[in-house]
mmCIF file of C-alpha atoms in Angstrom:
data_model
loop_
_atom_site.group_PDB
_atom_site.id
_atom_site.type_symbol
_atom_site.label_atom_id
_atom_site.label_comp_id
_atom_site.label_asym_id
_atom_site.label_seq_id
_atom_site.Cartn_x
_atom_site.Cartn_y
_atom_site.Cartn_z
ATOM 1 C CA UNK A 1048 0.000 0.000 0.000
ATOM 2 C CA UNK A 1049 1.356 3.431 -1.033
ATOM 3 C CA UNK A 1050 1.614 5.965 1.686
ATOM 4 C CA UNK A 1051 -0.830 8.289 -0.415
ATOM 5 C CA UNK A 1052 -3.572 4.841 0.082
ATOM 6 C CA UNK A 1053 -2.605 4.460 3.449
ATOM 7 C CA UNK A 1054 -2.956 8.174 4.477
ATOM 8 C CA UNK A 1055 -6.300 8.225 2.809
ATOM 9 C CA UNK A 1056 -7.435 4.934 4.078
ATOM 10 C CA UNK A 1057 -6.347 6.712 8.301
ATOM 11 C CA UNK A 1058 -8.652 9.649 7.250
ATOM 12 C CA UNK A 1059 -11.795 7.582 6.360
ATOM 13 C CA UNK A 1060 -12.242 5.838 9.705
ATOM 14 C CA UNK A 1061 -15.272 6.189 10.535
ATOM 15 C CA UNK A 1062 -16.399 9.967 12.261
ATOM 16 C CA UNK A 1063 -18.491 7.735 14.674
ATOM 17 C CA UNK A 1064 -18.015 8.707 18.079
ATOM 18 C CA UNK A 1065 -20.480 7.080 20.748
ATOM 19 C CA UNK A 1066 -18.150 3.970 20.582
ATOM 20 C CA UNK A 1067 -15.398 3.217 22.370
ATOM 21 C CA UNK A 1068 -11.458 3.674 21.159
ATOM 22 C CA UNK A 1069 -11.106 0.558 18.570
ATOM 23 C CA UNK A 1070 -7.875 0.107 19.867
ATOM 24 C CA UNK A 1071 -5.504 0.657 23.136
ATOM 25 C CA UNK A 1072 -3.290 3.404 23.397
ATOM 26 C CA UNK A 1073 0.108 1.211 23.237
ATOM 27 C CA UNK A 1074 -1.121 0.053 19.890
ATOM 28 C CA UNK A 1075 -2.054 3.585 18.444
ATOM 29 C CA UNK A 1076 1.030 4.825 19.831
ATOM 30 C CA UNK A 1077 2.813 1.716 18.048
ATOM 31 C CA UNK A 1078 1.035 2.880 14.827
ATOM 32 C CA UNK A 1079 2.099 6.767 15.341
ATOM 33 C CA UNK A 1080 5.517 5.611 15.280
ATOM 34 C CA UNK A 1081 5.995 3.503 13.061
ATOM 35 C CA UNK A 1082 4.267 6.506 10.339
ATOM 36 C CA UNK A 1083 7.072 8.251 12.205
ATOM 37 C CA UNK A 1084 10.022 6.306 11.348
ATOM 38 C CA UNK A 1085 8.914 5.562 7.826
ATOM 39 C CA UNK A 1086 7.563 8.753 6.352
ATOM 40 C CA UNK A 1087 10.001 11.084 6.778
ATOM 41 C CA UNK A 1088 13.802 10.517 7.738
ATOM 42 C CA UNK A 1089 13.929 14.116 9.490
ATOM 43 C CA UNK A 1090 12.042 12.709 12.584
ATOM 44 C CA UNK A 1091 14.839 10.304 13.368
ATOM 45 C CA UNK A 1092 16.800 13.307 14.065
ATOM 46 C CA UNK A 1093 14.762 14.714 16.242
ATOM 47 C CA UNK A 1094 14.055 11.572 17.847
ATOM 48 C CA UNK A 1095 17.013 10.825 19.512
ATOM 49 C CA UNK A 1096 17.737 15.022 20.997
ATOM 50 C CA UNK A 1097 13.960 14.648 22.656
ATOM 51 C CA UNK A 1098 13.669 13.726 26.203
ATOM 52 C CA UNK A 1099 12.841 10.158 26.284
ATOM 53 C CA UNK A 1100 9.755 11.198 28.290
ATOM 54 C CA UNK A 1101 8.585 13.309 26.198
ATOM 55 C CA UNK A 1102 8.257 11.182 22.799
ATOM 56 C CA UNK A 1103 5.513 10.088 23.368
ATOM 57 C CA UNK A 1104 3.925 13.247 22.952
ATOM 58 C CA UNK A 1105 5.692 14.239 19.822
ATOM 59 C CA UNK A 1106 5.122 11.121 18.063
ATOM 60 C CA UNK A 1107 1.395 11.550 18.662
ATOM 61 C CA UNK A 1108 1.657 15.155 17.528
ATOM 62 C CA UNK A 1109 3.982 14.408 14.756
ATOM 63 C CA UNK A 1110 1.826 12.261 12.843
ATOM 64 C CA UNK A 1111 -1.326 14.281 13.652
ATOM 65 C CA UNK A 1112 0.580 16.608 11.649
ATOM 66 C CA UNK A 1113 2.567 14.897 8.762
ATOM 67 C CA UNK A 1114 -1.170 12.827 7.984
ATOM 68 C CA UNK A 1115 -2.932 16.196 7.789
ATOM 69 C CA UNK A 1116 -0.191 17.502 5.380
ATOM 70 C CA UNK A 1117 -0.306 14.449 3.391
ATOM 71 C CA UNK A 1118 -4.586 15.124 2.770
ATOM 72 C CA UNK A 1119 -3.625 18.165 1.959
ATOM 73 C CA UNK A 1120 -0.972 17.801 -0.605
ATOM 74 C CA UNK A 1121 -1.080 14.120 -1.566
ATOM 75 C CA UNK A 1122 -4.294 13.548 -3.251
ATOM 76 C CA UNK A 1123 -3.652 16.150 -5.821
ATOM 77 C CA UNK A 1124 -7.233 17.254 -5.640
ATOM 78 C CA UNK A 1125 -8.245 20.185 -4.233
ATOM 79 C CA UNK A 1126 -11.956 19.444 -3.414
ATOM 80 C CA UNK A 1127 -10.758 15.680 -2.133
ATOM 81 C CA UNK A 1128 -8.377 17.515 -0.359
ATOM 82 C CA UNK A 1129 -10.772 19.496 1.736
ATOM 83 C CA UNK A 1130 -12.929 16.867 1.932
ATOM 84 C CA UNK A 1131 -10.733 14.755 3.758
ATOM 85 C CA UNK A 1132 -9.657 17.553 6.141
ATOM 86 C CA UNK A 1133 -13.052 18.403 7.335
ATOM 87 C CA UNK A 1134 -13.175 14.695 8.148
ATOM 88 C CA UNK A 1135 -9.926 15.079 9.875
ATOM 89 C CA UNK A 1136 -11.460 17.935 11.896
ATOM 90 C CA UNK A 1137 -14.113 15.983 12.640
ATOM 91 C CA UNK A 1138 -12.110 13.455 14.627
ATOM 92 C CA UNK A 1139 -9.924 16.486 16.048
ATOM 93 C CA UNK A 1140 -13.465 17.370 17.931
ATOM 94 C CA UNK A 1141 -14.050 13.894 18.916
ATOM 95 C CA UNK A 1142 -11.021 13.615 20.302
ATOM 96 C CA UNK A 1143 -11.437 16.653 22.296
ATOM 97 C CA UNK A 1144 -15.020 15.290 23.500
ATOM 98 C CA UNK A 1145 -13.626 12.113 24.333
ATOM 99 C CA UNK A 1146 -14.432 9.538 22.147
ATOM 100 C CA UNK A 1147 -11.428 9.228 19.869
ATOM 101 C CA UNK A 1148 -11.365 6.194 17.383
ATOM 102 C CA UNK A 1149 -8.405 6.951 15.240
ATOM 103 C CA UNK A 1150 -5.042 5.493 16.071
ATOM 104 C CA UNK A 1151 -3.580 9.251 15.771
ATOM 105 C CA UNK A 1152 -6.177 10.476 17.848
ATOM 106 C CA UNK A 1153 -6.635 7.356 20.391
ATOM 107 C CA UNK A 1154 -2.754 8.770 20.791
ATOM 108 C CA UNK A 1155 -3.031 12.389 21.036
ATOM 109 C CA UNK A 1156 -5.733 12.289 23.737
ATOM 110 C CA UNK A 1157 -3.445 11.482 26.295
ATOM 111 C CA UNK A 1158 -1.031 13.638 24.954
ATOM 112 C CA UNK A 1159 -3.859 16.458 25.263
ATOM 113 C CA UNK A 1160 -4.410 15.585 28.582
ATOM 114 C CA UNK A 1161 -1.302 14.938 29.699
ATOM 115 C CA UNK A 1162 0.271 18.576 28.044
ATOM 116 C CA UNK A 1163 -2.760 20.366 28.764
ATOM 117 C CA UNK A 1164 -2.840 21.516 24.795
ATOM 118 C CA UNK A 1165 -5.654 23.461 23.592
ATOM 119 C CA UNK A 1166 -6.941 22.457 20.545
ATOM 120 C CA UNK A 1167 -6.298 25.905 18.869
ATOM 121 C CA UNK A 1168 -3.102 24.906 17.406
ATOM 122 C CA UNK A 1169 -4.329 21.859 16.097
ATOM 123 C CA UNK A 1170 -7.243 23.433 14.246
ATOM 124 C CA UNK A 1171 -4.860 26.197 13.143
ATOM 125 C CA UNK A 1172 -2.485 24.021 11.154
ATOM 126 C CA UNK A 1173 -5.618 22.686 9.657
ATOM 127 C CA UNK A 1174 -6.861 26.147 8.435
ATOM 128 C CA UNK A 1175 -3.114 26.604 6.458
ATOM 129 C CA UNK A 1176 -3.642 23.306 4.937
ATOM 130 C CA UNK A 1177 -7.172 24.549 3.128
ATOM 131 C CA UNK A 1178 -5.623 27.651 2.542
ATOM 132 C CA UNK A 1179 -3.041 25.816 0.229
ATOM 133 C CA UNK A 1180 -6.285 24.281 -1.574
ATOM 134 C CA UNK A 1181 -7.207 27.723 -2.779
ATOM 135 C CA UNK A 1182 -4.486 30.081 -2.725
ATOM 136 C CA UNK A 1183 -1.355 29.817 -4.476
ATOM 137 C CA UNK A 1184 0.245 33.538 -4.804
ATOM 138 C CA UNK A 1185 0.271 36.208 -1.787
ATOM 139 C CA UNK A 1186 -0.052 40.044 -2.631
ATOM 140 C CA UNK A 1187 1.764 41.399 0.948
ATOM 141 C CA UNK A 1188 4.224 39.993 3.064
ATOM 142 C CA UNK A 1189 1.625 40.908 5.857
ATOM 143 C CA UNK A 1190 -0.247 37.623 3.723
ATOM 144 C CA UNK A 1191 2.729 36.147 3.941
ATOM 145 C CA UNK A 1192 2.806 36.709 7.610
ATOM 146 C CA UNK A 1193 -0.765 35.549 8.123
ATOM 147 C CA UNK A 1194 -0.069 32.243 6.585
ATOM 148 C CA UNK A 1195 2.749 31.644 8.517
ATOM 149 C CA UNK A 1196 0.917 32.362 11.775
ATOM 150 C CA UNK A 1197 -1.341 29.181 11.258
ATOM 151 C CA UNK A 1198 0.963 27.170 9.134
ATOM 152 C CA UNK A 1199 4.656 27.138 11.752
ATOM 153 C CA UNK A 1200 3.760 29.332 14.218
ATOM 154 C CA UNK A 1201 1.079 26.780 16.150
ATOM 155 C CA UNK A 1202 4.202 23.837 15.689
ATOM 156 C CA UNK A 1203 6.249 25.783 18.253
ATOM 157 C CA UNK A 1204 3.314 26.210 20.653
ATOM 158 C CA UNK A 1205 3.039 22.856 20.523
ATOM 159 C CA UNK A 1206 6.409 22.423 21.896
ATOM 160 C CA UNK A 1207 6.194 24.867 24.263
ATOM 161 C CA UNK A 1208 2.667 22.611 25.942
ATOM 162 C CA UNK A 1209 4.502 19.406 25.824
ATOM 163 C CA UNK A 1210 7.361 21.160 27.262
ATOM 164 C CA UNK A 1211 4.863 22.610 30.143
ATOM 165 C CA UNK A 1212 6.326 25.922 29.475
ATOM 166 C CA UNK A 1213 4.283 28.076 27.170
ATOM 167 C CA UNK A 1214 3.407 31.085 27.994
ATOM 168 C CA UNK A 1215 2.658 34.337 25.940
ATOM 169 C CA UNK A 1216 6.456 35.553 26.473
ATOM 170 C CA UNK A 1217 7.597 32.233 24.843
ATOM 171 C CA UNK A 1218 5.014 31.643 22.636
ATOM 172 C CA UNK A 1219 5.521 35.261 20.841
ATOM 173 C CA UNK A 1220 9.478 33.838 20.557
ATOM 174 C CA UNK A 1221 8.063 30.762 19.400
ATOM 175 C CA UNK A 1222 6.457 32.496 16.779
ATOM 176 C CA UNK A 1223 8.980 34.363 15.818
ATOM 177 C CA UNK A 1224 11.234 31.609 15.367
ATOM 178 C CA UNK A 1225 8.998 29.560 13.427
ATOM 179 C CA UNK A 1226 7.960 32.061 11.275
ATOM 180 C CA UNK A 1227 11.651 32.636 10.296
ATOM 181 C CA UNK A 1228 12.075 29.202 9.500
ATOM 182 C CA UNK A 1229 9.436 29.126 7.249
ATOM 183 C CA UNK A 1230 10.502 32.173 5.376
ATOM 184 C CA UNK A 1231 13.414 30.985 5.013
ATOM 185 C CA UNK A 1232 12.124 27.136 3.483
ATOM 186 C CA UNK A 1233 10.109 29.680 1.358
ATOM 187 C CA UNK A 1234 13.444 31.364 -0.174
ATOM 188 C CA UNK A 1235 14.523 27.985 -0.511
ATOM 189 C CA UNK A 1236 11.739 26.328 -1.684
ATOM 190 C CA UNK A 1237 11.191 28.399 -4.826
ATOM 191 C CA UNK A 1238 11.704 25.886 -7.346
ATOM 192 C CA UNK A 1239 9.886 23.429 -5.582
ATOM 193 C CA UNK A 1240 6.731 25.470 -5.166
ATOM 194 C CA UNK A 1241 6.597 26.660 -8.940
ATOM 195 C CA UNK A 1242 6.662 23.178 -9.856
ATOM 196 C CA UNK A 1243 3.081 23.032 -7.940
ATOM 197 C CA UNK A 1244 2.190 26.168 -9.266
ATOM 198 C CA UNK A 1245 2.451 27.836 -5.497
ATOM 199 C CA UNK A 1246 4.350 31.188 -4.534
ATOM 200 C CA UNK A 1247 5.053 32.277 -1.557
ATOM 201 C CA UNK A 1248 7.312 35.469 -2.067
ATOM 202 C CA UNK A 1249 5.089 38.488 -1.768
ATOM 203 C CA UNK A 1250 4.342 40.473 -5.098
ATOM 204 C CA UNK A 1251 5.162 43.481 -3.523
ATOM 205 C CA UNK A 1252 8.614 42.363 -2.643
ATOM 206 C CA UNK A 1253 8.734 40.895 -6.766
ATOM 207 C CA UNK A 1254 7.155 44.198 -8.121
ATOM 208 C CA UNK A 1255 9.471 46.583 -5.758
ATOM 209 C CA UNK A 1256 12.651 44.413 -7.280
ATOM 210 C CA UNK A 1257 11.208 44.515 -10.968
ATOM 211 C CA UNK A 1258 10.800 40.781 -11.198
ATOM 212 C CA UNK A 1259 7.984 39.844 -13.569
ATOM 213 C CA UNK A 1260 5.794 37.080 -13.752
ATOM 214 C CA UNK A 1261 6.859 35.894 -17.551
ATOM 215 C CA UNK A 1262 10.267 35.981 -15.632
ATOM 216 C CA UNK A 1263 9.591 33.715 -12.466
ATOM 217 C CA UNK A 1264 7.192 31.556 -15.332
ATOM 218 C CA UNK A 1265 10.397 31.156 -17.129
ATOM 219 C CA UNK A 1266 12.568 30.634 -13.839
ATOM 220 C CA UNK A 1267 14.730 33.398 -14.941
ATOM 221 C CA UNK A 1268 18.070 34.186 -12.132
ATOM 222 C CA UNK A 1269 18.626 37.871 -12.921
ATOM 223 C CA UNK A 1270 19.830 41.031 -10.861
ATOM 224 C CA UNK A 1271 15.825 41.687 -10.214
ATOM 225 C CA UNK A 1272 15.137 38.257 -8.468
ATOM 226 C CA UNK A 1273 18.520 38.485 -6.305
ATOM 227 C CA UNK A 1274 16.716 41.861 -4.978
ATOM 228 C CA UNK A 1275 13.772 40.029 -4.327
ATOM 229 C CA UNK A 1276 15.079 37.512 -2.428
ATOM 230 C CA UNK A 1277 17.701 39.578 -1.149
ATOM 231 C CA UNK A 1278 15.011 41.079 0.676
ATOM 232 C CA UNK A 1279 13.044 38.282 1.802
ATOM 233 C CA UNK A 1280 16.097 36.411 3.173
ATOM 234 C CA UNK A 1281 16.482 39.237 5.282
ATOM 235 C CA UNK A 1282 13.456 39.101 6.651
ATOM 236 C CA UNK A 1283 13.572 35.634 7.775
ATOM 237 C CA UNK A 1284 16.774 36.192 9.092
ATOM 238 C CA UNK A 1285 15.211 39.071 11.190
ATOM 239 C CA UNK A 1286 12.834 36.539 12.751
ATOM 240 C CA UNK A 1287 14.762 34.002 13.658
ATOM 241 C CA UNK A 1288 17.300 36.767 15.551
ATOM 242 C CA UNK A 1289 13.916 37.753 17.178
ATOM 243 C CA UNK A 1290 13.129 34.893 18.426
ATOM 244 C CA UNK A 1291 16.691 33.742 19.782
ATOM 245 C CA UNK A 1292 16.161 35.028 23.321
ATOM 246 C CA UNK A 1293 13.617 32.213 23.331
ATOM 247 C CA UNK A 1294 16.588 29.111 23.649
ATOM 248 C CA UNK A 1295 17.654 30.571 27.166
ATOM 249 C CA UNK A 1296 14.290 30.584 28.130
ATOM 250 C CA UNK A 1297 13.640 27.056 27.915
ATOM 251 C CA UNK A 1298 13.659 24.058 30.243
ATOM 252 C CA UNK A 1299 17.273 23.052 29.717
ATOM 253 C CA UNK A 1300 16.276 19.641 28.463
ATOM 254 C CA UNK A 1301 14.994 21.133 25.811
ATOM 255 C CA UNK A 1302 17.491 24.115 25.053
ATOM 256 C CA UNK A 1303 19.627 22.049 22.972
ATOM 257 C CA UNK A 1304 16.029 20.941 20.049
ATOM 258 C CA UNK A 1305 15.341 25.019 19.987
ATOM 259 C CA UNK A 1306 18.856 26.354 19.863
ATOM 260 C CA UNK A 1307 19.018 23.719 16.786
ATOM 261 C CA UNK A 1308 16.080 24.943 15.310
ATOM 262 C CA UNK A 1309 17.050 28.577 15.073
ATOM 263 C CA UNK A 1310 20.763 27.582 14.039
ATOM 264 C CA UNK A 1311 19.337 25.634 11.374
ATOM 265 C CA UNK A 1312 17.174 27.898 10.059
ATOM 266 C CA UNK A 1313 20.493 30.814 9.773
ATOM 267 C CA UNK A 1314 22.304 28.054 8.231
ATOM 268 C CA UNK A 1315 19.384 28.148 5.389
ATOM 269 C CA UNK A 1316 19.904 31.779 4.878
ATOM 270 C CA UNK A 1317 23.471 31.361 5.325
ATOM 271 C CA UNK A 1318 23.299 28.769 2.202
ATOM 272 C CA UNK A 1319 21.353 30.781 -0.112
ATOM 273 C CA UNK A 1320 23.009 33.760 0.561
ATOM 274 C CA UNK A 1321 26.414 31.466 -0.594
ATOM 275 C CA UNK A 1322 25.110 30.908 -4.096
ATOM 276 C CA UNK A 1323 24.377 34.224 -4.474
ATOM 277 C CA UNK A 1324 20.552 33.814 -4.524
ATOM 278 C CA UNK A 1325 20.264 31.777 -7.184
ATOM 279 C CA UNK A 1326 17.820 29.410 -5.692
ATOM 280 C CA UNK A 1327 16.261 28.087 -9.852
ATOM 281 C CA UNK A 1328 19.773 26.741 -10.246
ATOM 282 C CA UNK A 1329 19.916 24.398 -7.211
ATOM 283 C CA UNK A 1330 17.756 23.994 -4.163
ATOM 284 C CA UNK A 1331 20.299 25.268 -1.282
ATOM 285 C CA UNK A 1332 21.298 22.637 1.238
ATOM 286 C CA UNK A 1333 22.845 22.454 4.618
ATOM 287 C CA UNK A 1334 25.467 19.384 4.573
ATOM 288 C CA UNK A 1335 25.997 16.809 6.829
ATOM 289 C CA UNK A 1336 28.677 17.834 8.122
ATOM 290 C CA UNK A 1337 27.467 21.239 8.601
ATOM 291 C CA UNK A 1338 24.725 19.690 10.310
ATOM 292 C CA UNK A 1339 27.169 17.937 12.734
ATOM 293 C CA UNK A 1340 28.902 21.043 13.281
ATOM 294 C CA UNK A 1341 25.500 22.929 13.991
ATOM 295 C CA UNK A 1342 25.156 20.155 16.502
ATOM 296 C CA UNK A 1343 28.391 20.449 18.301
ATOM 297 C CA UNK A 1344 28.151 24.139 18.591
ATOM 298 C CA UNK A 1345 24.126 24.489 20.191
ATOM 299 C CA UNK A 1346 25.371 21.349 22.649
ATOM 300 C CA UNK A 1347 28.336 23.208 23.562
ATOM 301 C CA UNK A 1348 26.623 27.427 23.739
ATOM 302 C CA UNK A 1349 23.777 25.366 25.350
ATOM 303 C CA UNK A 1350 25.269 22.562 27.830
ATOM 304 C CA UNK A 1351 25.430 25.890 30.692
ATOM 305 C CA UNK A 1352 22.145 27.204 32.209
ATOM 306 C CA UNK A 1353 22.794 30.020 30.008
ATOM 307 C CA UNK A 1354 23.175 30.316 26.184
ATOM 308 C CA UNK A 1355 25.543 32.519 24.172
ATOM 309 C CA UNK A 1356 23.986 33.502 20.599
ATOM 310 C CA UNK A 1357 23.643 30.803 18.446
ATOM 311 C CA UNK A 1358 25.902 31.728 14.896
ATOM 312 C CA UNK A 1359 25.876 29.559 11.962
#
């Protein structure tokens, strides 16, 4: 079974929800991660920096997440698309009323409960992921901004509940931090997106630089699109400085996962600004062993109960 089959198969169980869980929480957790280990490789990374005690929780919210993403972008049909999120939704509320059925959900209840998450963020990430079904080119970065705010920001929140440390201090770090890493996937993400039709750099920022749209149609590199993104690098770059103050500000079991978050997403910028911008010619990349070094450097700023500014 393909992972588009099986991710469409997990969203039809039935919305029933005066029965009791069809299965125990061991198993649904069993079934979170194994989706886990298999979908993606970039949770194995993660898996191994959480706190062992806290896994759980992200597994559960991890696949909540990556299975809503994969409605949204995997069945290659808007209307399906929506269809199968409002179904989603539909178990998000019976989950919240207590009478989850889903293996994700049968999971994330006790997660909920345990993390005391509200289901805000949840429902958030679900409102970007119609919002892809429909729009594909923003006119502000203020629409840029918007987006962002339900499609990273409510991740970090998340961390911050199962970290039982959220609160609106951290959470407007949080935000600022996530936003900046989406930005800056967005700068480097270009060619990908055009090849689903989708933009995500403002037109005002393409206008201001005197980028066209025959140009980005054609994928043109010129000295217009390096002003473009110029500018739009920089403003993810702002965020993510933002939201720095946020790593000392953590539980210090969890400094070292944020302090690698923000260092990864400078590295990004730090990348495209390397190949001078030219983001049609090859989709920048942080190495392994720039990875490992990232690594080394947020254990070693973060292994004190204080943290020194994270550099790439």
């Amino acid at each position: 079974m393909t992972q588009l089959s099986l991710t469409a198969e997990m969203a039809r169980v039935a919305a029933c929800t005066d029965a009791p869980p069809r299965i125990a929480y061991d198993e649904a957790l069993a079934w979170c991660r194994r989706l886990a280990r298999t979908h993606y490789e970039n949770f194995t990374v993660a898996s191994w920096l959480l706190p062992r005690r806290l896994l759980p929780h992200w597994v559960a919210i991890y696949a909540y997440c990556r299975t809503a993403d994969d409605l949204a972008d995997e069945t290659l049909d808007p209307a399906e698309s929506l269809r199968l999120l409002d179904e989603w939704e539909q178990q998000l509320d019976a989950c919240y009323a207590g009478k989850a059925r889903h293996p994700v959900f049968v999971a994330l209840a006790r997660t909920i409960d345990a993390c005391s998450i509200p289901r805000e963020p949840f429902a958030d990430l679900l409102a970007a992921f119609r919002q892809d079904q429909h729009v594909r080119r923003y006119a502000t970065a203020l629409d840029v901004l918007g987006y962002c705010r339900n499609s990273a920001n409510p991740v970090g929140r998340l961390i911050l509940h199962v970290g039982g440390c959220h609160d609106e201090r951290r959470g407007r770090l949080s935000d600022a931090v996530c936003t900046g890493l989406q930005l800056a996937n967005f700068c480097q993400d270009v060619a990908r997106d055009a090849a689903i039709d989708r933009l995500y750099l403002p037109q005002e920022t393409l206008d201001r630089a005197g980028y066209t749209t025959a140009m980005w149609a054609r994928q043109e590199f010129n000295d217009a699109f390096r002003r473009a993104l110029v500018e739009e690098v920089d403003r993810a770059e702002h965020y993510l400085r933002e939201g720095q103050a946020l790593v000392a500000l953590m539980p210090a079991e969890l400094r070292l996962e944020v302090a690698l978050f923000v260092a990864g997403g400078l590295q990004i910028v730090r990348a495209i600004r390397r190949q001078d911008y030219n983001v049609w010619r090859r989709r920048p990349r942080v190495s392994k062993l720039a990875r490992l070094r990232l690594l080394a450097t947020a254990w070693w700023q973060t292994r004190g109960a204080g943290t020194a500014e994270i550099r790439p």
